[in-house]
Amino acid sequence: MSESVGPGMPGMTAATAFAGMRRVSPVVFKAGCPDCRGRFELAASALRLAIGATSRTTFYSFTCPECGSAVRKPAGERVVELLTGGGVRTLRLHSTV
């Protein structure tokens, strides 16, 4: 007898539910360098997100693959949502107050 995936899916097994899945495409983000003006795509592993107490202290950063410059850009709510959803490593900055 096979296990069902959930109460609303009688008779469906985990093997059946995932039968069509082969692999997951990696998430890539489009970015640009303010120094060399290069445009490129970066994997989530190439980005870092720092979430501070305010919008002024929330930013993402990466190293430009074309010129090697360290790039830091502000991250609003939507950018934070996209980066965290795409698997970008996140650092939460704590205030010292």
PDB file of C-alpha atoms in Angstrom:
ATOM      1  CA  MET A   1       0.000   0.000   0.000  1.00  0.00           C
ATOM      2  CA  SER A   2       1.333   3.477  -0.840  1.00  0.00           C
ATOM      3  CA  GLU A   3       1.128   6.571   1.334  1.00  0.00           C
ATOM      4  CA  SER A   4      -0.925   9.496   0.131  1.00  0.00           C
ATOM      5  CA  VAL A   5       0.635  12.945  -0.050  1.00  0.00           C
ATOM      6  CA  GLY A   6      -2.062  14.719   1.901  1.00  0.00           C
ATOM      7  CA  PRO A   7      -5.608  14.377   3.149  1.00  0.00           C
ATOM      8  CA  GLY A   8      -7.036  16.099   0.075  1.00  0.00           C
ATOM      9  CA  MET A   9      -5.094  13.876  -2.334  1.00  0.00           C
ATOM     10  CA  PRO A  10      -6.388  10.327  -1.872  1.00  0.00           C
ATOM     11  CA  GLY A  11      -4.330   7.755  -3.708  1.00  0.00           C
ATOM     12  CA  MET A  12      -1.595  10.185  -4.806  1.00  0.00           C
ATOM     13  CA  THR A  13       1.859   9.088  -3.744  1.00  0.00           C
ATOM     14  CA  ALA A  14       4.907  11.272  -3.318  1.00  0.00           C
ATOM     15  CA  ALA A  15       6.451   9.502  -6.317  1.00  0.00           C
ATOM     16  CA  THR A  16       3.438  10.427  -8.451  1.00  0.00           C
ATOM     17  CA  ALA A  17       3.413  14.036  -7.235  1.00  0.00           C
ATOM     18  CA  PHE A  18       7.086  14.578  -8.092  1.00  0.00           C
ATOM     19  CA  ALA A  19       7.286  12.330 -11.187  1.00  0.00           C
ATOM     20  CA  GLY A  20       7.483  15.240 -13.656  1.00  0.00           C
ATOM     21  CA  MET A  21      10.199  17.122 -11.782  1.00  0.00           C
ATOM     22  CA  ARG A  22      13.685  16.669 -13.140  1.00  0.00           C
ATOM     23  CA  ARG A  23      15.714  19.557 -11.783  1.00  0.00           C
ATOM     24  CA  VAL A  24      15.248  23.059 -10.459  1.00  0.00           C
ATOM     25  CA  SER A  25      16.705  25.962 -12.438  1.00  0.00           C
ATOM     26  CA  PRO A  26      19.020  28.146 -10.375  1.00  0.00           C
ATOM     27  CA  VAL A  27      17.800  31.646  -9.576  1.00  0.00           C
ATOM     28  CA  VAL A  28      19.796  34.458 -11.205  1.00  0.00           C
ATOM     29  CA  PHE A  29      19.548  38.189 -10.613  1.00  0.00           C
ATOM     30  CA  LYS A  30      20.305  40.943 -13.102  1.00  0.00           C
ATOM     31  CA  ALA A  31      22.707  43.518 -11.746  1.00  0.00           C
ATOM     32  CA  GLY A  32      24.854  46.398 -12.870  1.00  0.00           C
ATOM     33  CA  CYS A  33      28.111  47.948 -11.748  1.00  0.00           C
ATOM     34  CA  PRO A  34      28.170  51.715 -11.196  1.00  0.00           C
ATOM     35  CA  ASP A  35      31.962  51.804 -11.726  1.00  0.00           C
ATOM     36  CA  CYS A  36      32.447  50.016 -15.050  1.00  0.00           C
ATOM     37  CA  ARG A  37      28.767  50.160 -16.079  1.00  0.00           C
ATOM     38  CA  GLY A  38      28.836  46.433 -16.820  1.00  0.00           C
ATOM     39  CA  ARG A  39      25.543  44.514 -16.904  1.00  0.00           C
ATOM     40  CA  PHE A  40      25.453  40.859 -15.922  1.00  0.00           C
ATOM     41  CA  GLU A  41      23.547  38.098 -14.144  1.00  0.00           C
ATOM     42  CA  LEU A  42      24.565  36.847 -10.717  1.00  0.00           C
ATOM     43  CA  ALA A  43      23.664  33.662  -8.882  1.00  0.00           C
ATOM     44  CA  ALA A  44      22.126  34.009  -5.421  1.00  0.00           C
ATOM     45  CA  SER A  45      25.427  32.819  -3.936  1.00  0.00           C
ATOM     46  CA  ALA A  46      27.213  35.904  -5.372  1.00  0.00           C
ATOM     47  CA  LEU A  47      24.981  38.346  -3.478  1.00  0.00           C
ATOM     48  CA  ARG A  48      24.707  39.289   0.196  1.00  0.00           C
ATOM     49  CA  LEU A  49      21.763  41.049   1.812  1.00  0.00           C
ATOM     50  CA  ALA A  50      22.060  43.064   5.022  1.00  0.00           C
ATOM     51  CA  ILE A  51      18.804  43.982   6.737  1.00  0.00           C
ATOM     52  CA  GLY A  52      19.099  46.895   9.132  1.00  0.00           C
ATOM     53  CA  ALA A  53      16.690  48.656  11.449  1.00  0.00           C
ATOM     54  CA  THR A  54      15.798  51.236   8.776  1.00  0.00           C
ATOM     55  CA  SER A  55      15.687  51.478   5.008  1.00  0.00           C
ATOM     56  CA  ARG A  56      18.972  53.414   5.153  1.00  0.00           C
ATOM     57  CA  THR A  57      20.750  50.459   6.733  1.00  0.00           C
ATOM     58  CA  THR A  58      19.265  47.778   4.467  1.00  0.00           C
ATOM     59  CA  PHE A  59      21.335  46.976   1.389  1.00  0.00           C
ATOM     60  CA  TYR A  60      22.660  44.232  -0.865  1.00  0.00           C
ATOM     61  CA  SER A  61      26.207  43.837  -2.046  1.00  0.00           C
ATOM     62  CA  PHE A  62      28.282  41.902  -4.545  1.00  0.00           C
ATOM     63  CA  THR A  63      31.635  41.986  -6.299  1.00  0.00           C
ATOM     64  CA  CYS A  64      31.490  43.052  -9.936  1.00  0.00           C
ATOM     65  CA  PRO A  65      32.571  40.078 -12.056  1.00  0.00           C
ATOM     66  CA  GLU A  66      33.904  42.427 -14.762  1.00  0.00           C
ATOM     67  CA  CYS A  67      36.030  44.950 -12.847  1.00  0.00           C
ATOM     68  CA  GLY A  68      36.231  43.473  -9.336  1.00  0.00           C
ATOM     69  CA  SER A  69      34.710  46.493  -7.579  1.00  0.00           C
ATOM     70  CA  ALA A  70      32.785  45.981  -4.357  1.00  0.00           C
ATOM     71  CA  VAL A  71      29.232  47.184  -5.044  1.00  0.00           C
ATOM     72  CA  ARG A  72      26.695  48.124  -2.384  1.00  0.00           C
ATOM     73  CA  LYS A  73      23.135  49.179  -3.268  1.00  0.00           C
ATOM     74  CA  PRO A  74      20.087  50.073  -1.166  1.00  0.00           C
ATOM     75  CA  ALA A  75      17.393  47.412  -0.864  1.00  0.00           C
ATOM     76  CA  GLY A  76      13.776  48.429  -0.483  1.00  0.00           C
ATOM     77  CA  GLU A  77      11.030  46.092   0.687  1.00  0.00           C
ATOM     78  CA  ARG A  78      10.433  44.556  -2.752  1.00  0.00           C
ATOM     79  CA  VAL A  79      14.135  43.940  -3.366  1.00  0.00           C
ATOM     80  CA  VAL A  80      14.461  42.309   0.060  1.00  0.00           C
ATOM     81  CA  GLU A  81      11.485  40.086  -0.750  1.00  0.00           C
ATOM     82  CA  LEU A  82      12.946  39.030  -4.119  1.00  0.00           C
ATOM     83  CA  LEU A  83      16.444  38.391  -2.786  1.00  0.00           C
ATOM     84  CA  THR A  84      15.343  36.393   0.250  1.00  0.00           C
ATOM     85  CA  GLY A  85      12.884  34.407  -1.881  1.00  0.00           C
ATOM     86  CA  GLY A  86      15.688  33.663  -4.331  1.00  0.00           C
ATOM     87  CA  GLY A  87      17.979  32.223  -1.688  1.00  0.00           C
ATOM     88  CA  VAL A  88      20.390  35.116  -1.129  1.00  0.00           C
ATOM     89  CA  ARG A  89      22.223  34.831   2.187  1.00  0.00           C
ATOM     90  CA  THR A  90      20.934  37.390   4.652  1.00  0.00           C
ATOM     91  CA  LEU A  91      22.564  39.128   7.585  1.00  0.00           C
ATOM     92  CA  ARG A  92      20.333  40.880  10.095  1.00  0.00           C
ATOM     93  CA  LEU A  93      22.000  43.952  11.571  1.00  0.00           C
ATOM     94  CA  HIS A  94      21.069  44.665  15.176  1.00  0.00           C
ATOM     95  CA  SER A  95      20.954  48.124  16.648  1.00  0.00           C
ATOM     96  CA  THR A  96      23.135  48.894  19.656  1.00  0.00           C
ATOM     97  CA  VAL A  97      20.520  51.141  21.299  1.00  0.00           C
TER      98      VAL A  97
END
